[in-house]
Structure formats: C-alpha cells, structure tokens
Amino acid sequence: MGGAISPLLANLYFRRLLLAWRRFGYQAELDASIVNYGDDFVICCRPGRGKEARAAFSDLVVRVGLMLNDEKTRLVDAEADRFDFLGYTIGRRYGKDGRPYIGTRPSRKAVSRLFRKIRHETSRRWLPKSAESRVRELNRLLRGWGAYFNQGPVLREYALINRYVGWRLRRWLVRKHKQRGTGYRRYSDKYLYEKLGLFMLPVRRADLPRAKS
C-alpha cells in the first residue's frame, strides 16, 4: 500500500507530465489529449496515432525520473475493443436506433466490488446488530455507488444490484431471527423498502438523474 503522501506526489508528477505534453507540442501534433485521475490515465488520440503517443509519453516519463508500467499499459482501438478506466468500461455501444457510439458502462469489477461490500455488511458477524443499522450501512453504499455510476446505460446494473441487496438482506434477517426459508414471504419488498427504509437504485429511465439511460 502507498503512503498517505502518495496521491499528492502522483498529482505533482503528473502535472509536470501534462504541462510537458502540451509544451513540447505532442498534444497538438498527435491530436492527443490526456485524461487522468492521480496516476491513472488514458491518452485519447486519433486512430493510428496510438503507438506514437505511447512512445512520446514514455519518453516524458523517463525524463522526470519515472518509468511507465508496461504490464498495465496497452493500446486499445475503442471502435473494436473496450477498456476499463476509473470503474467504467469504455468502448463501442449501440443506441436504440442501432447507431454505434463510444460510451461507458459500470465495469464488472466495479459491480463485483460493490457486491463484496454488500456481502460484508450482511454477513454473520453483524447478526447481533439491529436491522436498522444494517440498512443504514447498505443505504450508504448504494447511494454512494449510484451517485458515481450514473453515466451511460446503468439500469441493467442497477436492477442486478437491487436484486442482490434484497436477497442478502432477507438472508441476513432469516439468520438473525433463526428462521427457515428464503425470507421472501416474511420480508416482502414493502417491508424492506417501506418499513426498514432500504434504498432502491432507480429502475426506470425517468428516475435517473437528468434522465440518463
């Protein structure tokens, strides 16, 4: 794990790289822009210029005393392939009219990480706690995840998460009260969402922020 100062150092070094990228004319010459968050970055350029952009950036990295991680760096044609960046999978998608476009979707890894957190918050270790305390923790996770992952078509992932969190909470309630069965009859949706106040991610396009799909 990195130290507490690592994010600050990453931003300081990356600022130097971004300034050099523009100052030395790479951005204009290659028509290539860099998007970064800390030391995670993507270089967006025209088709066929990827190798040049990678070589130029690698040279800049060496100049400031660093080294590009070749294992984590790859060239991607977004028209034909997809890649993950900051929790999103980016690549070719198709609209309702069948027209292709470059868009985003929450990555499988991002959904899996949320599932692991939900599983942790509904594990046996929390059986002595109240149902209300579990719902508060689950709501915190769901609201935070939904606020970040609201770009592009997200309803499929939202529906999957809603089903999973409902199943995990019912299972936890059954275990807490030493009951049998799945809990679907005893703990209905109305009980979970109205009685306990469980947060539900939007299920309709009209309910998404700014009507995103």
mmCIF file of N, CA, C and O in Angstrom, residues 145-187:
data_model
loop_
_atom_site.group_PDB
_atom_site.id
_atom_site.type_symbol
_atom_site.label_atom_id
_atom_site.label_comp_id
_atom_site.label_asym_id
_atom_site.label_seq_id
_atom_site.Cartn_x
_atom_site.Cartn_y
_atom_site.Cartn_z
ATOM 1 N N TRP A 145 -22.536 4.590 -4.478
ATOM 2 C CA TRP A 145 -22.238 3.902 -5.734
ATOM 3 C C TRP A 145 -23.101 4.478 -6.860
ATOM 4 O O TRP A 145 -22.601 4.746 -7.948
ATOM 5 N N GLY A 146 -24.377 4.675 -6.583
ATOM 6 C CA GLY A 146 -25.280 5.197 -7.596
ATOM 7 C C GLY A 146 -24.961 6.621 -7.994
ATOM 8 O O GLY A 146 -25.164 7.019 -9.144
ATOM 9 N N ALA A 147 -24.455 7.412 -7.057
ATOM 10 C CA ALA A 147 -24.109 8.798 -7.370
ATOM 11 C C ALA A 147 -22.907 8.864 -8.299
ATOM 12 O O ALA A 147 -22.801 9.775 -9.133
ATOM 13 N N TYR A 148 -21.998 7.912 -8.168
ATOM 14 C CA TYR A 148 -20.817 7.905 -9.040
ATOM 15 C C TYR A 148 -21.108 7.215 -10.371
ATOM 16 O O TYR A 148 -20.779 7.722 -11.437
ATOM 17 N N PHE A 149 -21.738 6.046 -10.296
ATOM 18 C CA PHE A 149 -22.013 5.284 -11.506
ATOM 19 C C PHE A 149 -23.399 5.638 -12.053
ATOM 20 O O PHE A 149 -24.356 4.873 -11.912
ATOM 21 N N ASN A 150 -23.490 6.824 -12.632
ATOM 22 C CA ASN A 150 -24.757 7.263 -13.218
ATOM 23 C C ASN A 150 -24.573 7.734 -14.661
ATOM 24 O O ASN A 150 -25.416 8.441 -15.201
ATOM 25 N N GLN A 151 -23.455 7.323 -15.272
ATOM 26 C CA GLN A 151 -23.168 7.728 -16.641
ATOM 27 C C GLN A 151 -23.451 6.570 -17.595
ATOM 28 O O GLN A 151 -23.073 5.436 -17.337
ATOM 29 N N GLY A 152 -24.115 6.883 -18.706
ATOM 30 C CA GLY A 152 -24.393 5.858 -19.704
ATOM 31 C C GLY A 152 -25.535 4.939 -19.284
ATOM 32 O O GLY A 152 -26.270 5.210 -18.328
ATOM 33 N N PRO A 153 -25.713 3.815 -19.991
ATOM 34 C CA PRO A 153 -26.780 2.869 -19.647
ATOM 35 C C PRO A 153 -26.459 2.119 -18.360
ATOM 36 O O PRO A 153 -25.522 1.321 -18.316
ATOM 37 N N VAL A 154 -27.186 2.393 -17.308
ATOM 38 C CA VAL A 154 -26.882 1.813 -15.993
ATOM 39 C C VAL A 154 -28.039 0.994 -15.410
ATOM 40 O O VAL A 154 -27.872 0.335 -14.382
ATOM 41 N N LEU A 155 -29.213 1.025 -16.035
ATOM 42 C CA LEU A 155 -30.384 0.378 -15.442
ATOM 43 C C LEU A 155 -30.200 -1.128 -15.261
ATOM 44 O O LEU A 155 -30.703 -1.699 -14.295
ATOM 45 N N ARG A 156 -29.491 -1.766 -16.178
ATOM 46 C CA ARG A 156 -29.272 -3.205 -16.037
ATOM 47 C C ARG A 156 -28.465 -3.510 -14.777
ATOM 48 O O ARG A 156 -28.810 -4.422 -14.013
ATOM 49 N N GLU A 157 -27.407 -2.741 -14.549
ATOM 50 C CA GLU A 157 -26.590 -2.939 -13.360
ATOM 51 C C GLU A 157 -27.375 -2.586 -12.100
ATOM 52 O O GLU A 157 -27.281 -3.285 -11.083
ATOM 53 N N TYR A 158 -28.165 -1.503 -12.158
ATOM 54 C CA TYR A 158 -28.972 -1.119 -11.006
ATOM 55 C C TYR A 158 -29.936 -2.237 -10.625
ATOM 56 O O TYR A 158 -30.103 -2.549 -9.432
ATOM 57 N N ALA A 159 -30.597 -2.829 -11.609
ATOM 58 C CA ALA A 159 -31.560 -3.896 -11.329
ATOM 59 C C ALA A 159 -30.863 -5.097 -10.703
ATOM 60 O O ALA A 159 -31.384 -5.719 -9.757
ATOM 61 N N LEU A 160 -29.692 -5.428 -11.205
ATOM 62 C CA LEU A 160 -28.923 -6.548 -10.669
ATOM 63 C C LEU A 160 -28.542 -6.292 -9.215
ATOM 64 O O LEU A 160 -28.658 -7.188 -8.357
ATOM 65 N N ILE A 161 -28.128 -5.082 -8.921
ATOM 66 C CA ILE A 161 -27.731 -4.724 -7.554
ATOM 67 C C ILE A 161 -28.937 -4.725 -6.621
ATOM 68 O O ILE A 161 -28.852 -5.209 -5.484
ATOM 69 N N ASN A 162 -30.054 -4.179 -7.071
ATOM 70 C CA ASN A 162 -31.265 -4.177 -6.241
ATOM 71 C C ASN A 162 -31.671 -5.596 -5.864
ATOM 72 O O ASN A 162 -32.048 -5.866 -4.707
ATOM 73 N N ARG A 163 -31.619 -6.507 -6.829
ATOM 74 C CA ARG A 163 -31.976 -7.903 -6.539
ATOM 75 C C ARG A 163 -31.001 -8.520 -5.545
ATOM 76 O O ARG A 163 -31.411 -9.230 -4.615
ATOM 77 N N TYR A 164 -29.731 -8.234 -5.743
ATOM 78 C CA TYR A 164 -28.728 -8.842 -4.872
ATOM 79 C C TYR A 164 -28.835 -8.326 -3.443
ATOM 80 O O TYR A 164 -28.789 -9.122 -2.489
ATOM 81 N N VAL A 165 -28.974 -7.031 -3.272
ATOM 82 C CA VAL A 165 -29.028 -6.485 -1.919
ATOM 83 C C VAL A 165 -30.305 -6.939 -1.206
ATOM 84 O O VAL A 165 -30.300 -7.204 0.005
ATOM 85 N N GLY A 166 -31.415 -7.074 -1.940
ATOM 86 C CA GLY A 166 -32.643 -7.587 -1.331
ATOM 87 C C GLY A 166 -32.478 -9.029 -0.872
ATOM 88 O O GLY A 166 -32.922 -9.402 0.226
ATOM 89 N N TRP A 167 -31.831 -9.839 -1.702
ATOM 90 C CA TRP A 167 -31.600 -11.242 -1.343
ATOM 91 C C TRP A 167 -30.682 -11.356 -0.131
ATOM 92 O O TRP A 167 -30.956 -12.129 0.793
ATOM 93 N N ARG A 168 -29.607 -10.563 -0.114
ATOM 94 C CA ARG A 168 -28.668 -10.633 1.008
ATOM 95 C C ARG A 168 -29.305 -10.158 2.307
ATOM 96 O O ARG A 168 -29.084 -10.761 3.365
ATOM 97 N N LEU A 169 -30.111 -9.096 2.252
ATOM 98 C CA LEU A 169 -30.737 -8.582 3.472
ATOM 99 C C LEU A 169 -31.762 -9.569 3.999
ATOM 100 O O LEU A 169 -31.855 -9.793 5.223
ATOM 101 N N ARG A 170 -32.553 -10.171 3.122
ATOM 102 C CA ARG A 170 -33.511 -11.187 3.573
ATOM 103 C C ARG A 170 -32.799 -12.366 4.224
ATOM 104 O O ARG A 170 -33.235 -12.889 5.266
ATOM 105 N N ARG A 171 -31.722 -12.789 3.609
ATOM 106 C CA ARG A 171 -30.949 -13.903 4.159
ATOM 107 C C ARG A 171 -30.400 -13.551 5.535
ATOM 108 O O ARG A 171 -30.407 -14.381 6.446
ATOM 109 N N TRP A 172 -29.942 -12.324 5.695
ATOM 110 C CA TRP A 172 -29.422 -11.873 6.986
ATOM 111 C C TRP A 172 -30.534 -11.846 8.034
ATOM 112 O O TRP A 172 -30.329 -12.277 9.171
ATOM 113 N N LEU A 173 -31.715 -11.353 7.674
ATOM 114 C CA LEU A 173 -32.839 -11.295 8.611
ATOM 115 C C LEU A 173 -33.269 -12.696 9.049
ATOM 116 O O LEU A 173 -33.576 -12.923 10.225
ATOM 117 N N VAL A 174 -33.309 -13.628 8.109
ATOM 118 C CA VAL A 174 -33.673 -15.010 8.440
ATOM 119 C C VAL A 174 -32.685 -15.599 9.438
ATOM 120 O O VAL A 174 -33.067 -16.254 10.414
ATOM 121 N N ARG A 175 -31.408 -15.378 9.198
ATOM 122 C CA ARG A 175 -30.383 -15.897 10.102
ATOM 123 C C ARG A 175 -30.439 -15.215 11.459
ATOM 124 O O ARG A 175 -30.301 -15.874 12.499
ATOM 125 N N LYS A 176 -30.665 -13.907 11.451
ATOM 126 C CA LYS A 176 -30.710 -13.159 12.708
ATOM 127 C C LYS A 176 -31.819 -13.682 13.617
ATOM 128 O O LYS A 176 -31.635 -13.830 14.830
ATOM 129 N N HIS A 177 -32.968 -13.965 13.023
ATOM 130 C CA HIS A 177 -34.116 -14.407 13.818
ATOM 131 C C HIS A 177 -34.253 -15.930 13.868
ATOM 132 O O HIS A 177 -35.287 -16.443 14.318
ATOM 133 N N LYS A 178 -33.208 -16.632 13.370
ATOM 134 C CA LYS A 178 -33.148 -18.098 13.429
ATOM 135 C C LYS A 178 -34.394 -18.729 12.813
ATOM 136 O O LYS A 178 -35.058 -19.586 13.408
ATOM 137 N N GLN A 179 -34.690 -18.279 11.626
ATOM 138 C CA GLN A 179 -35.873 -18.758 10.911
ATOM 139 C C GLN A 179 -35.467 -19.660 9.752
ATOM 140 O O GLN A 179 -34.289 -19.769 9.413
ATOM 141 N N ARG A 180 -36.433 -20.275 9.139
ATOM 142 C CA ARG A 180 -36.200 -21.126 7.976
ATOM 143 C C ARG A 180 -36.698 -20.432 6.706
ATOM 144 O O ARG A 180 -37.483 -19.498 6.776
ATOM 145 N N GLY A 181 -36.265 -20.951 5.577
ATOM 146 C CA GLY A 181 -36.739 -20.419 4.309
ATOM 147 C C GLY A 181 -35.877 -19.296 3.766
ATOM 148 O O GLY A 181 -34.843 -18.942 4.337
ATOM 149 N N THR A 182 -36.340 -18.711 2.670
ATOM 150 C CA THR A 182 -35.589 -17.652 1.995
ATOM 151 C C THR A 182 -35.915 -16.258 2.514
ATOM 152 O O THR A 182 -35.165 -15.318 2.293
ATOM 153 N N GLY A 183 -37.063 -16.132 3.187
ATOM 154 C CA GLY A 183 -37.447 -14.840 3.737
ATOM 155 C C GLY A 183 -38.280 -13.988 2.816
ATOM 156 O O GLY A 183 -38.712 -12.887 3.192
ATOM 157 N N TYR A 184 -38.567 -14.474 1.600
ATOM 158 C CA TYR A 184 -39.301 -13.646 0.639
ATOM 159 C C TYR A 184 -40.751 -13.417 1.064
ATOM 160 O O TYR A 184 -41.334 -12.366 0.788
ATOM 161 N N ARG A 185 -41.367 -14.397 1.715
ATOM 162 C CA ARG A 185 -42.745 -14.203 2.178
ATOM 163 C C ARG A 185 -42.784 -13.373 3.452
ATOM 164 O O ARG A 185 -43.638 -12.492 3.607
ATOM 165 N N ARG A 186 -41.873 -13.660 4.337
ATOM 166 C CA ARG A 186 -41.876 -12.964 5.616
ATOM 167 C C ARG A 186 -41.385 -11.522 5.479
ATOM 168 O O ARG A 186 -41.887 -10.610 6.144
ATOM 169 N N TYR A 187 -40.410 -11.309 4.617
ATOM 170 C CA TYR A 187 -39.825 -9.976 4.447
ATOM 171 C C TYR A 187 -40.032 -9.521 3.005
ATOM 172 O O TYR A 187 -39.154 -9.658 2.147
#
